Amino acid sequence: MDRYHCKFPMFRKNVTNGLVTFSIGNIKSRTPSVAYFILHCYDLHGDEILVEDKPVYVGQRFVVLPSYHEYICDMEIDEEIIHDTFNFQIELILIGVTGENPVYFNKVMFEQSPHTEYHKPAEALDIANIRFNNNNYATLYTNEGKALQVIRPYPVDFDTHTITASKTTVLAPHLENEPETDTPDKLMMEYINQTIQYISIKK
């Protein structure tokens, strides 16, 4: 079964001891899937700190359910490792995810234990740039599972505040309980494979 690796950007987090928490406020998939995470620690030179040739922490697998739920993992990391760590990085691994079974999640935090209620970090951006890399569509989701698909046969960038003009842009709304035939990947392929036929009539 395919595994999808979602690596969050490296970040510097000041912690006073080895008791830390990784949490996801809301996570779900259309049908049950499996996920786990890896905590990577890097020293001042950018080299990963390993324990017996493995990352510092590998979380247990957990089931992602069809309705939104919270995931919290408390960790106890050796304080010497914390002292030597300059950057952290969270890698989320998703198993059983396909175009027909996407995973939705938000409110991700890495913090000093004990876990606290999610708060929006200063680094969060209200507007994010969407760039196309070897694909022709992007799907923008809401917390309620609704989505707007933006299909760009000519991959022109846009952001989450304004969908800029392009030679061709198709906007397709998606609802949570839509049929499997209308998933974003299938809808994109259906549009891309369409051809315009011209009929010449001679007098």
mmCIF file of C-alpha atoms in Angstrom, residues 102-182:
data_model
loop_
_atom_site.group_PDB
_atom_site.id
_atom_site.type_symbol
_atom_site.label_atom_id
_atom_site.label_comp_id
_atom_site.label_asym_id
_atom_site.label_seq_id
_atom_site.Cartn_x
_atom_site.Cartn_y
_atom_site.Cartn_z
ATOM 1 C CA PRO A 102 -8.169 12.232 0.785
ATOM 2 C CA VAL A 103 -7.156 13.208 4.313
ATOM 3 C CA TYR A 104 -8.201 16.554 5.793
ATOM 4 C CA PHE A 105 -6.396 18.006 8.807
ATOM 5 C CA ASN A 106 -5.618 21.321 10.504
ATOM 6 C CA LYS A 107 -4.594 22.866 13.842
ATOM 7 C CA VAL A 108 -1.192 21.152 13.973
ATOM 8 C CA MET A 109 1.032 22.004 16.967
ATOM 9 C CA PHE A 110 4.371 20.981 18.449
ATOM 10 C CA GLU A 111 4.764 22.325 21.970
ATOM 11 C CA GLN A 112 6.175 21.888 25.437
ATOM 12 C CA SER A 113 4.016 19.448 27.436
ATOM 13 C CA PRO A 114 1.341 19.501 28.710
ATOM 14 C CA HIS A 115 -0.873 19.998 25.645
ATOM 15 C CA THR A 116 -2.764 23.291 25.427
ATOM 16 C CA GLU A 117 -5.684 24.439 23.328
ATOM 17 C CA TYR A 118 -4.740 25.321 19.756
ATOM 18 C CA HIS A 119 -3.713 28.903 19.203
ATOM 19 C CA LYS A 120 -2.911 30.486 15.877
ATOM 20 C CA PRO A 121 0.849 31.058 15.582
ATOM 21 C CA ALA A 122 2.253 34.387 14.510
ATOM 22 C CA GLU A 123 3.828 32.676 11.496
ATOM 23 C CA ALA A 124 0.464 31.586 10.036
ATOM 24 C CA LEU A 125 -0.453 33.275 6.772
ATOM 25 C CA ASP A 126 -3.994 34.282 5.882
ATOM 26 C CA ILE A 127 -3.004 34.228 2.212
ATOM 27 C CA ALA A 128 -0.977 31.358 0.762
ATOM 28 C CA ASN A 129 0.422 31.103 -2.760
ATOM 29 C CA ILE A 130 -0.673 28.085 -4.832
ATOM 30 C CA ARG A 131 1.892 26.967 -7.381
ATOM 31 C CA PHE A 132 1.441 24.137 -9.860
ATOM 32 C CA ASN A 133 4.214 21.572 -10.107
ATOM 33 C CA ASN A 134 3.514 18.731 -12.554
ATOM 34 C CA ASN A 135 -0.223 18.941 -11.928
ATOM 35 C CA ASN A 136 -3.175 20.819 -13.370
ATOM 36 C CA TYR A 137 -5.443 21.393 -10.397
ATOM 37 C CA ALA A 138 -5.579 22.401 -6.742
ATOM 38 C CA THR A 139 -8.388 21.767 -4.259
ATOM 39 C CA LEU A 140 -9.087 24.292 -1.494
ATOM 40 C CA TYR A 141 -10.863 22.731 1.509
ATOM 41 C CA THR A 142 -12.881 24.198 4.365
ATOM 42 C CA ASN A 143 -13.072 22.818 7.917
ATOM 43 C CA GLU A 144 -16.492 21.400 7.066
ATOM 44 C CA GLY A 145 -15.100 19.180 4.312
ATOM 45 C CA LYS A 146 -16.458 21.290 1.446
ATOM 46 C CA ALA A 147 -14.053 22.216 -1.306
ATOM 47 C CA LEU A 148 -13.483 24.316 -4.394
ATOM 48 C CA GLN A 149 -11.393 22.738 -7.128
ATOM 49 C CA VAL A 150 -9.366 25.014 -9.386
ATOM 50 C CA ILE A 151 -8.413 23.372 -12.691
ATOM 51 C CA ARG A 152 -5.647 25.099 -14.676
ATOM 52 C CA PRO A 153 -4.738 23.495 -18.011
ATOM 53 C CA TYR A 154 -2.243 26.374 -18.282
ATOM 54 C CA PRO A 155 -0.626 26.332 -14.803
ATOM 55 C CA VAL A 156 -0.733 29.966 -13.703
ATOM 56 C CA ASP A 157 -0.127 30.580 -9.983
ATOM 57 C CA PHE A 158 -2.793 32.073 -7.717
ATOM 58 C CA ASP A 159 -3.302 32.586 -3.994
ATOM 59 C CA THR A 160 -6.025 31.691 -1.492
ATOM 60 C CA HIS A 161 -7.322 35.279 -1.509
ATOM 61 C CA THR A 162 -7.633 35.878 -5.267
ATOM 62 C CA ILE A 163 -7.839 33.448 -8.174
ATOM 63 C CA THR A 164 -6.010 35.354 -10.875
ATOM 64 C CA ALA A 165 -6.866 35.275 -14.555
ATOM 65 C CA SER A 166 -5.545 32.526 -16.793
ATOM 66 C CA LYS A 167 -6.180 31.488 -20.399
ATOM 67 C CA THR A 168 -8.471 28.771 -19.002
ATOM 68 C CA THR A 169 -9.701 28.315 -15.430
ATOM 69 C CA VAL A 170 -12.397 25.873 -14.309
ATOM 70 C CA LEU A 171 -13.969 26.214 -10.830
ATOM 71 C CA ALA A 172 -15.695 23.069 -9.554
ATOM 72 C CA PRO A 173 -17.359 22.917 -6.110
ATOM 73 C CA HIS A 174 -17.171 19.643 -4.163
ATOM 74 C CA LEU A 175 -19.462 18.492 -1.372
ATOM 75 C CA GLU A 176 -18.668 16.001 1.371
ATOM 76 C CA ASN A 177 -21.105 13.305 0.221
ATOM 77 C CA GLU A 178 -20.583 13.585 -3.520
ATOM 78 C CA PRO A 179 -20.408 10.360 -5.598
ATOM 79 C CA GLU A 180 -17.061 8.655 -6.153
ATOM 80 C CA THR A 181 -17.218 9.526 -9.857
ATOM 81 C CA ASP A 182 -16.929 13.235 -9.017
#
